Every structure is written in structure tokens, then in C-alpha cells.
Amino acid sequence: MAIESHLDEVLRSRNMTSKELCKLVGITEANLSILRSGKAKGIRFHTINRICYYLQCDVGDILKFNGQLDEEEGEE
Amino acid sequence: MKKEKLFWLLTAALAAVAAFLPYAGNGFFAILSVPFTALGWVLRKLSLAGTVGNVVSIILYGLICGTPVWFWYRSKRRYEDLLLLLLPLILVVVLYYMVNPNLRHSMMQNHVGDAIYAASVWSTLMTWGVLKLLYSDEWGLDRNIYKGLRVFLLLCAASCVIDCFGSDIAQYLNLLKSQIQVMGVVNYDGMDIAFLALGFLVKAVEKGLAALVLYRGATLVAELERDPFGAACVETANGVSRMCRDSLTIICLSALFLNLAQILMTPLLRNISVSINIPVTGLAVCFAMLAVTKLLVKGKELKDDNDLFV
């Protein structure tokens, strides 16, 4: 995945569990696990807004671009 | 599985009954007119059976026509329930002409007239039922539509079977009998019979497959009601889609075969009139169902995609 999730690192640094974050943000653990595992196809502004607010971080702290192009887009 | 067997058994039984009824344009309509022709026959017999019988007949006549008023009284008396007050007026006229068929207009004195009179009652009941489903505040609108659609699809499936395997068979046999009678046993022509049989077979294939597709469609609607994006619904949709594809192929090929056979057989036929065979019913049903199933599967794919958006 070209966009990598560093949510686990941010959670560790903030000393927060994913369960607590889910409760604050208002999403299910299954949804959050999709984001953490890199399987998510997208993220709503509303959700990333709340994650950044409760983790007191920037979008770039959670999502990083690794310089690659996604395989599906590359084949086109 | 039990309900499925019961449905097909009941449909087969009604088709068998329709085969023995006087032809009224459509086997299904002939079946629908049976309750009213039967009531008319009973009331007529009673009224001709003396003073006591006549009084009983009048009381029964009044009770039957007045029953919808009692249902209206017990109902919530919404706008659609006003149709229950229209129904007694319709029943008065319909039963009167069922009891006294000789007083009908000359064009309505045959069995097609019976079906038309009966249709006015069924039409009123159907309108009341549909409006009740759509505007009832007891259930959510989606649930009403699924329920109504399921009943409609089952009725259509039954109609296909009753029409084709009931009254159409009887019509073909009558036509056959009349050919033999006109021509005499000596002039019996196998080619005419073969052509009639072929024509019926092709029609039976079309209507039979349409009935199966409609029945599976009703099953799909039941799954939709339970969970429109569930695995069971998608599996059923895929099954219906395959059935539609196969049915369309068979229907088109059989119609093509009949139309080509007509070209070859026409010079050899004596008394059977030929016609263009385009299986509109079968094509319409299968294409409509195919479009719906494709949409459902696409909807599930979109939902799965959407679930990957956090």
C-alpha cells in the first residue's frame, strides 16, 4: 500500500489503546483494524479529524506516503 | 421446501381445474371467476326451490354483499378502507348477474362475461390490499413492498402455470377434436397434430420457465427482506441470474425452432393457421429478473467497498 498507516506507533506514544480510541472517535474496532492493517480503501475526513483531535497529532503522523504507486493504479 | 412443494401442488391442482372450465380467455381468470359463478349457481338453485329457499337465498345474498361493511366497521376506517364500502355495491351487481345470467347484456352472457364480473370484485380487493400495504403505519414501507412483491410474483408464477398447463391444454385438445370431427376420422392428418403439439410444447417451455424464474424471484425477495446485503441474498441472486440466462437461451432457441419449423411445415398443413411466435412474456420476465439480480450483486460489491472506507 502506497499510503502507510502509523497509527499503532502514535497510539503507543500517546499511551492509548485502540479500544479507547474507537470509543472516542465513534468507530468500531473492526473499522479501525482495517485502517491499521492497511486494507482501507479510504478514510473519511470526519474520521481522520476525530482521530487527530483525540491523539493530538497531525494527519502526516498517522498516514505516510512511501513514494510508491498503488499496484491497481500502476497497471492502468 | 415444504412451502415450495405446497405452492406447486396447489398451482398444479388449480391448473387441472382450469383445464375443465369453459375457456374464458385465460385459465387464471377462469379460476378467479369460479367462486362467483358457484355462488350464483347456489343462490339461483335456492331461489328456484320454493318460498323458503327464496327467502334463504335473499338472506344469503344480503349477508354476502354486506360482509365488506362489517370489515369496514372493524377496520381503522382510513381512506383506503372506503373501498370496502364500494365493494358491497359491486357485489350486489355481480351476484345479481351471476344468479340471472339471462338478464346480462348479450356480450356478457358467456364465460368471458363471468370473468369480467369477477374481475371487478377482485380488482377492488386488490386495490384495497395494495393501498393498505403501502399506507399502513403498522409496518415500515420497505417491508410492505417486499411482502406485496412476493405475493405478486407468486401469483404471476401460478398464473403462468394455470394458463399454460390448464386452459391452454384444454384449448389445444378442443382444437384437435374439432379438426378430427370436421375432417372425419378418415382424413386425420398427423402433420396438423404434430404442429399443434410442437406449438404447445414451445409455449409450455416459455411459460414453464417464466413461472420458475418468477418463483425464484419471490424467494429472492424473501432473502432481500431478511438481509439485502447478506451472503444468502447474493447467493440466491446469483442462482436466479444463472437461471434467467439459461431460460432466455432455451426460450429464444425454442421460439426460433418453431418459427423455422412453420416455414417447413406450412405447405404440409391442412387446417391449422400459423402465426409468428415471439415469447414476449418469457423474455420480459427473464430480462427483468436478470437486471434486478445484477443490480443486487453490484450493490453488495459497492457495500463491501464502502465498508473498506473507514
Coordinates of C-alpha atoms in Angstrom, one line a residue:
Chain A
M1 CA 0.0 0.0 0.0
A2 CA 1.5 3.4 -1.0
I3 CA -0.1 5.2 2.0
E4 CA 1.1 3.5 5.2
S5 CA -0.6 3.7 8.5
H6 CA 1.5 4.5 11.6
L7 CA -1.5 4.6 13.9
D8 CA 0.0 1.9 16.2
E9 CA 3.1 4.0 16.8
V10 CA 1.0 7.1 17.6
L11 CA -1.2 5.1 19.9
R12 CA 1.8 3.7 21.8
S13 CA 3.3 7.1 22.1
R14 CA 0.1 8.5 23.5
N15 CA -0.3 5.6 25.8
M16 CA -3.8 4.8 24.4
T17 CA -5.4 1.5 23.4
S18 CA -7.2 1.1 20.1
K19 CA -10.4 0.2 22.1
E20 CA -10.2 3.6 23.9
L21 CA -9.6 5.4 20.6
C22 CA -12.6 3.6 18.9
K23 CA -14.8 4.7 21.7
L24 CA -13.7 8.3 21.5
V25 CA -13.8 8.5 17.7
G26 CA -17.1 6.6 17.3
I27 CA -16.0 3.8 15.0
T28 CA -15.9 0.1 15.5
E29 CA -12.7 -1.9 16.3
A30 CA -13.2 -3.8 13.1
N31 CA -13.1 -0.5 11.2
L32 CA -10.0 0.7 13.0
S33 CA -8.3 -2.6 12.4
I34 CA -9.0 -2.2 8.6
L35 CA -7.1 1.1 8.9
R36 CA -4.2 -0.3 10.9
S37 CA -3.8 -3.3 8.6
G38 CA -3.6 -1.1 5.5
K39 CA -6.6 -2.7 3.9
A40 CA -8.7 0.5 4.0
K41 CA -9.5 2.0 0.6
G42 CA -10.1 5.4 2.0
I43 CA -10.8 7.4 5.2
R44 CA -13.5 10.0 5.7
F45 CA -12.4 13.5 6.7
H46 CA -14.8 13.3 9.7
T47 CA -13.0 10.1 11.0
I48 CA -9.4 11.4 10.4
N49 CA -10.4 14.7 12.0
R50 CA -11.5 13.0 15.2
I51 CA -8.5 10.6 15.3
C52 CA -6.1 13.6 15.0
Y53 CA -8.1 15.5 17.7
Y54 CA -8.1 12.7 20.3
L55 CA -4.5 11.7 19.6
Q56 CA -3.4 15.3 19.4
C57 CA -1.4 14.8 16.2
D58 CA -1.3 15.7 12.5
V59 CA -2.6 13.7 9.6
G60 CA 1.0 13.2 8.5
D61 CA 1.9 11.5 11.8
I62 CA -0.7 8.8 11.1
L63 CA -0.6 8.4 7.3
K64 CA 2.8 8.4 5.4
F65 CA 3.4 8.2 1.7
N66 CA 6.2 5.7 0.9
G67 CA 6.9 7.0 -2.6
Q68 CA 5.3 4.1 -4.4
L69 CA 2.3 3.9 -6.7
D70 CA -0.6 1.5 -5.8
E71 CA -0.4 -1.7 -7.9
E72 CA -4.0 -1.3 -9.2
E73 CA -3.4 2.3 -10.5
G74 CA 0.0 1.3 -11.9
E75 CA -1.5 -1.4 -14.1
E76 CA -3.8 1.1 -15.7
Chain B
M1 CA -39.0 -26.9 0.9
K2 CA -42.5 -27.9 2.3
K3 CA -43.9 -24.5 1.3
E4 CA -42.4 -24.8 -2.1
K5 CA -44.0 -28.2 -2.7
L6 CA -47.3 -27.0 -1.4
F7 CA -47.2 -24.0 -3.7
W8 CA -46.5 -26.1 -6.8
L9 CA -49.1 -28.8 -5.8
L10 CA -51.8 -26.1 -5.3
T11 CA -50.9 -24.5 -8.6
A12 CA -51.0 -27.9 -10.4
A13 CA -54.4 -28.6 -8.8
L14 CA -55.7 -25.2 -10.0
A15 CA -54.3 -25.8 -13.5
A16 CA -56.2 -29.1 -13.6
V17 CA -59.4 -27.4 -12.6
A18 CA -58.8 -24.7 -15.2
A19 CA -58.5 -27.4 -17.9
F20 CA -62.1 -28.4 -17.2
L21 CA -63.5 -24.9 -17.0
P22 CA -65.1 -23.3 -20.1
Y23 CA -62.5 -21.1 -21.7
A24 CA -62.6 -17.5 -20.5
G25 CA -59.6 -16.1 -22.4
N26 CA -57.2 -17.1 -19.7
G27 CA -57.1 -20.0 -17.3
F28 CA -56.1 -17.9 -14.3
F29 CA -59.1 -15.6 -14.8
A30 CA -61.4 -18.6 -15.2
I31 CA -60.2 -19.8 -11.8
L32 CA -60.9 -16.4 -10.3
S33 CA -64.5 -16.4 -11.6
V34 CA -65.2 -19.8 -10.0
P35 CA -66.2 -18.5 -6.5
F36 CA -68.7 -16.1 -8.0
T37 CA -70.2 -18.5 -10.6
A38 CA -70.5 -21.1 -7.8
L39 CA -72.2 -18.6 -5.5
G40 CA -74.5 -17.5 -8.4
W41 CA -75.4 -21.1 -9.0
V42 CA -76.2 -21.8 -5.4
L43 CA -78.3 -18.7 -4.9
R44 CA -80.2 -19.4 -8.1
K45 CA -80.9 -23.0 -7.1
L46 CA -82.1 -21.8 -3.7
S47 CA -84.4 -19.1 -5.1
L48 CA -86.0 -21.6 -7.5
A49 CA -86.6 -24.1 -4.7
G50 CA -89.7 -22.6 -3.3
T51 CA -90.6 -19.7 -0.9
V52 CA -88.3 -20.9 1.9
G53 CA -85.5 -21.3 -0.5
N54 CA -86.1 -17.9 -2.0
V55 CA -86.0 -16.3 1.5
V56 CA -82.8 -18.1 2.4
S57 CA -81.3 -17.0 -0.9
I58 CA -82.2 -13.4 -0.3
I59 CA -80.8 -13.5 3.3
L60 CA -77.6 -15.1 2.0
Y61 CA -77.4 -12.6 -0.8
G62 CA -77.7 -9.7 1.7
L63 CA -75.1 -11.3 4.1
I64 CA -72.5 -11.8 1.3
C65 CA -72.9 -8.3 0.0
G66 CA -72.9 -6.8 3.5
T67 CA -69.8 -8.6 4.7
P68 CA -67.4 -5.9 3.5
V69 CA -69.3 -3.3 5.5
W70 CA -68.6 -5.3 8.7
F71 CA -64.9 -5.4 7.8
W72 CA -65.0 -1.7 7.2
Y73 CA -66.6 -1.2 10.6
R74 CA -63.9 -3.3 12.3
S75 CA -61.1 -1.5 10.3
K76 CA -59.3 1.7 11.2
R77 CA -61.5 3.5 8.7
R78 CA -58.8 5.1 6.7
Y79 CA -59.2 6.5 3.2
E80 CA -58.3 3.2 1.5
D81 CA -61.0 1.4 3.7
L82 CA -63.6 3.3 1.8
L83 CA -63.2 0.8 -0.9
L84 CA -64.7 -1.7 1.5
L85 CA -67.9 0.4 1.2
L86 CA -67.7 0.3 -2.6
L87 CA -67.4 -3.5 -2.6
P88 CA -71.0 -4.2 -1.5
L89 CA -72.3 -2.2 -4.4
I90 CA -70.2 -4.1 -6.8
L91 CA -71.1 -7.4 -5.2
V92 CA -74.8 -6.6 -5.5
V93 CA -74.5 -6.1 -9.3
V94 CA -72.1 -9.0 -9.8
L95 CA -74.1 -11.6 -7.8
Y96 CA -77.3 -10.4 -9.4
Y97 CA -76.0 -11.2 -12.9
M98 CA -74.4 -14.4 -11.7
V99 CA -77.8 -15.5 -10.4
N100 CA -79.6 -14.2 -13.5
P101 CA -77.2 -14.7 -16.4
N102 CA -80.0 -14.3 -19.0
L103 CA -80.5 -10.7 -17.9
R104 CA -76.9 -9.7 -18.8
H105 CA -76.1 -7.8 -21.9
S106 CA -75.7 -10.2 -24.9
M107 CA -71.9 -9.6 -25.0
M108 CA -71.5 -10.7 -21.3
Q109 CA -73.6 -13.8 -21.4
N110 CA -70.7 -16.2 -22.0
H111 CA -67.9 -17.3 -19.7
V112 CA -65.8 -14.3 -20.6
G113 CA -68.6 -12.2 -19.0
D114 CA -68.3 -14.3 -15.8
A115 CA -64.5 -13.5 -15.7
I116 CA -65.2 -9.8 -16.3
Y117 CA -67.7 -9.6 -13.5
A118 CA -65.5 -11.5 -11.1
A119 CA -62.5 -9.3 -12.1
S120 CA -64.4 -6.2 -10.9
V121 CA -64.6 -7.7 -7.4
W122 CA -61.0 -9.0 -7.4
S123 CA -59.8 -5.7 -8.8
T124 CA -61.4 -3.8 -5.9
L125 CA -60.0 -6.2 -3.3
M126 CA -56.6 -6.0 -4.9
T127 CA -56.6 -2.2 -4.9
W128 CA -57.7 -2.1 -1.2
G129 CA -54.9 -4.6 -0.4
V130 CA -52.2 -2.7 -2.2
L131 CA -53.2 0.7 -0.7
K132 CA -53.4 -0.9 2.8
L133 CA -49.9 -2.3 2.4
L134 CA -48.5 1.0 1.1
Y135 CA -50.0 3.3 3.6
S136 CA -50.3 1.1 6.7
D137 CA -48.4 2.7 9.7
E138 CA -48.0 -0.6 11.4
W139 CA -45.1 -1.7 9.2
G140 CA -42.2 0.0 7.6
L141 CA -42.7 0.8 3.9
D142 CA -39.9 -1.5 2.7
R143 CA -41.4 -4.5 4.5
N144 CA -44.8 -3.8 2.9
I145 CA -43.3 -3.6 -0.6
Y146 CA -41.3 -6.8 -0.2
K147 CA -44.4 -8.6 1.1
G148 CA -46.6 -7.3 -1.7
L149 CA -44.0 -8.0 -4.3
R150 CA -43.5 -11.6 -3.1
V151 CA -47.3 -12.2 -3.3
F152 CA -47.5 -10.6 -6.8
L153 CA -44.6 -12.7 -8.1
L154 CA -46.1 -15.9 -6.7
L155 CA -49.5 -15.1 -8.3
C156 CA -47.8 -14.4 -11.6
A157 CA -45.9 -17.7 -11.4
A158 CA -49.2 -19.5 -10.6
S159 CA -50.9 -17.6 -13.5
C160 CA -48.3 -18.8 -16.0
V161 CA -48.8 -22.4 -14.9
I162 CA -52.6 -22.3 -14.7
D163 CA -52.9 -20.6 -18.1
C164 CA -50.5 -22.8 -20.0
F165 CA -51.0 -26.2 -18.3
G166 CA -54.6 -25.7 -17.6
S167 CA -56.7 -23.8 -20.1
D168 CA -54.2 -23.8 -23.0
I169 CA -54.0 -27.6 -22.9
A170 CA -57.8 -27.8 -22.9
Q171 CA -57.9 -25.3 -25.8
Y172 CA -55.4 -27.4 -27.8
L173 CA -57.3 -30.6 -27.2
N174 CA -60.6 -29.0 -28.2
L175 CA -59.0 -27.6 -31.4
L176 CA -57.6 -31.1 -32.1
K177 CA -61.1 -32.7 -31.5
S178 CA -62.7 -30.1 -33.8
Q179 CA -60.2 -30.8 -36.5
I180 CA -60.8 -34.6 -36.4
Q181 CA -64.6 -34.0 -36.3
V182 CA -64.6 -31.6 -39.3
M183 CA -62.2 -33.8 -41.3
G184 CA -63.7 -37.1 -40.3
V185 CA -61.6 -39.9 -39.0
V186 CA -60.5 -40.9 -42.5
N187 CA -58.9 -37.5 -43.1
Y188 CA -56.9 -37.5 -39.9
D189 CA -53.7 -35.7 -40.5
G190 CA -50.7 -36.4 -38.4
M191 CA -48.8 -33.2 -39.6
D192 CA -51.5 -31.0 -38.2
I193 CA -51.4 -32.7 -34.8
A194 CA -47.6 -32.7 -34.8
F195 CA -47.6 -28.9 -35.5
L196 CA -50.2 -28.3 -32.8
A197 CA -48.2 -30.3 -30.3
L198 CA -45.0 -28.5 -31.2
G199 CA -46.6 -25.1 -30.8
F200 CA -48.0 -26.1 -27.4
L201 CA -44.6 -27.5 -26.3
V202 CA -42.8 -24.3 -27.2
K203 CA -45.4 -22.2 -25.3
A204 CA -45.2 -24.6 -22.4
V205 CA -41.4 -24.2 -22.2
E206 CA -41.7 -20.4 -22.3
K207 CA -44.4 -20.2 -19.6
G208 CA -42.9 -23.0 -17.5
L209 CA -39.5 -21.4 -17.4
A210 CA -41.1 -18.0 -16.7
A211 CA -43.0 -19.5 -13.8
L212 CA -39.8 -21.0 -12.3
V213 CA -38.0 -17.7 -12.7
L214 CA -40.9 -15.8 -11.0
Y215 CA -40.9 -18.3 -8.2
R216 CA -37.2 -18.0 -7.6
G217 CA -37.7 -14.2 -7.8
A218 CA -40.2 -14.5 -4.9
T219 CA -37.6 -16.5 -2.9
L220 CA -35.0 -13.7 -3.7
V221 CA -37.4 -11.1 -2.4
A222 CA -37.8 -13.1 0.9
E223 CA -34.0 -13.0 1.2
L224 CA -34.0 -9.3 0.4
E225 CA -36.4 -8.7 3.3
R226 CA -34.1 -10.6 5.7
D227 CA -30.8 -9.0 4.7
P228 CA -30.4 -7.2 1.4
F229 CA -26.6 -7.4 1.6
G230 CA -26.2 -10.7 3.2
A231 CA -24.4 -13.7 1.7
A232 CA -27.6 -15.7 1.3
C233 CA -29.2 -12.9 -0.7
V234 CA -26.3 -12.6 -3.0
E235 CA -26.1 -16.4 -3.4
T236 CA -29.8 -16.5 -4.3
A237 CA -29.4 -13.6 -6.7
N238 CA -26.5 -15.4 -8.5
G239 CA -28.7 -18.5 -8.7
V240 CA -31.6 -16.5 -10.2
S241 CA -29.2 -14.8 -12.6
R242 CA -27.9 -18.2 -13.9
M243 CA -31.5 -19.5 -14.2
C244 CA -32.5 -16.3 -16.2
R245 CA -29.6 -16.7 -18.5
D246 CA -30.3 -20.4 -19.2
S247 CA -34.0 -19.7 -19.5
L248 CA -33.5 -16.9 -22.0
T249 CA -31.3 -19.2 -24.1
I250 CA -33.8 -22.0 -24.1
I251 CA -36.9 -19.8 -24.8
C252 CA -35.2 -18.0 -27.7
L253 CA -33.9 -21.2 -29.3
S254 CA -37.3 -23.0 -28.9
A255 CA -39.1 -20.0 -30.4
L256 CA -36.6 -19.9 -33.3
F257 CA -37.1 -23.6 -33.9
L258 CA -40.9 -23.2 -34.0
N259 CA -40.7 -20.3 -36.4
L260 CA -38.4 -22.2 -38.7
A261 CA -40.5 -25.3 -38.5
Q262 CA -43.5 -23.3 -39.5
I263 CA -41.8 -22.4 -42.8
L264 CA -41.1 -26.0 -43.5
M265 CA -44.4 -27.4 -42.3
T266 CA -46.9 -24.8 -43.7
P267 CA -47.2 -26.4 -47.1
L268 CA -47.9 -29.7 -45.4
L269 CA -50.6 -28.4 -43.1
R270 CA -54.3 -28.6 -43.9
N271 CA -56.3 -26.7 -41.4
I272 CA -54.0 -25.2 -38.7
S273 CA -53.4 -21.5 -39.0
V274 CA -49.8 -20.3 -38.5
S275 CA -48.6 -17.3 -36.6
I276 CA -45.4 -15.5 -35.6
N277 CA -44.1 -16.8 -32.3
I278 CA -42.3 -14.2 -30.1
P279 CA -42.0 -15.2 -26.5
V280 CA -42.7 -11.7 -25.1
T281 CA -43.7 -12.9 -21.6
G282 CA -40.8 -15.2 -21.1
L283 CA -38.3 -12.6 -22.4
A284 CA -39.8 -9.8 -20.3
V285 CA -39.8 -11.8 -17.1
C286 CA -36.3 -13.2 -17.5
F287 CA -34.7 -9.9 -18.6
A288 CA -36.4 -8.0 -15.7
M289 CA -35.2 -10.6 -13.1
L290 CA -31.7 -10.6 -14.6
A291 CA -31.4 -6.9 -14.4
V292 CA -32.6 -6.9 -10.7
T293 CA -30.1 -9.7 -9.7
K294 CA -27.2 -7.9 -11.4
L295 CA -28.1 -4.7 -9.5
L296 CA -28.3 -6.6 -6.2
V297 CA -24.9 -8.2 -6.8
K298 CA -23.4 -4.8 -7.8
G299 CA -25.0 -3.3 -4.6
K300 CA -23.3 -5.9 -2.5
E301 CA -19.9 -5.2 -4.1
L302 CA -20.4 -1.4 -3.5
K303 CA -21.3 -2.1 0.1
D304 CA -18.2 -4.2 0.6
D305 CA -16.2 -1.5 -1.0
N306 CA -17.9 1.1 1.2
D307 CA -17.1 -1.0 4.3
L308 CA -13.4 -0.5 3.5
F309 CA -13.8 3.2 3.9
V310 CA -13.1 4.0 7.5

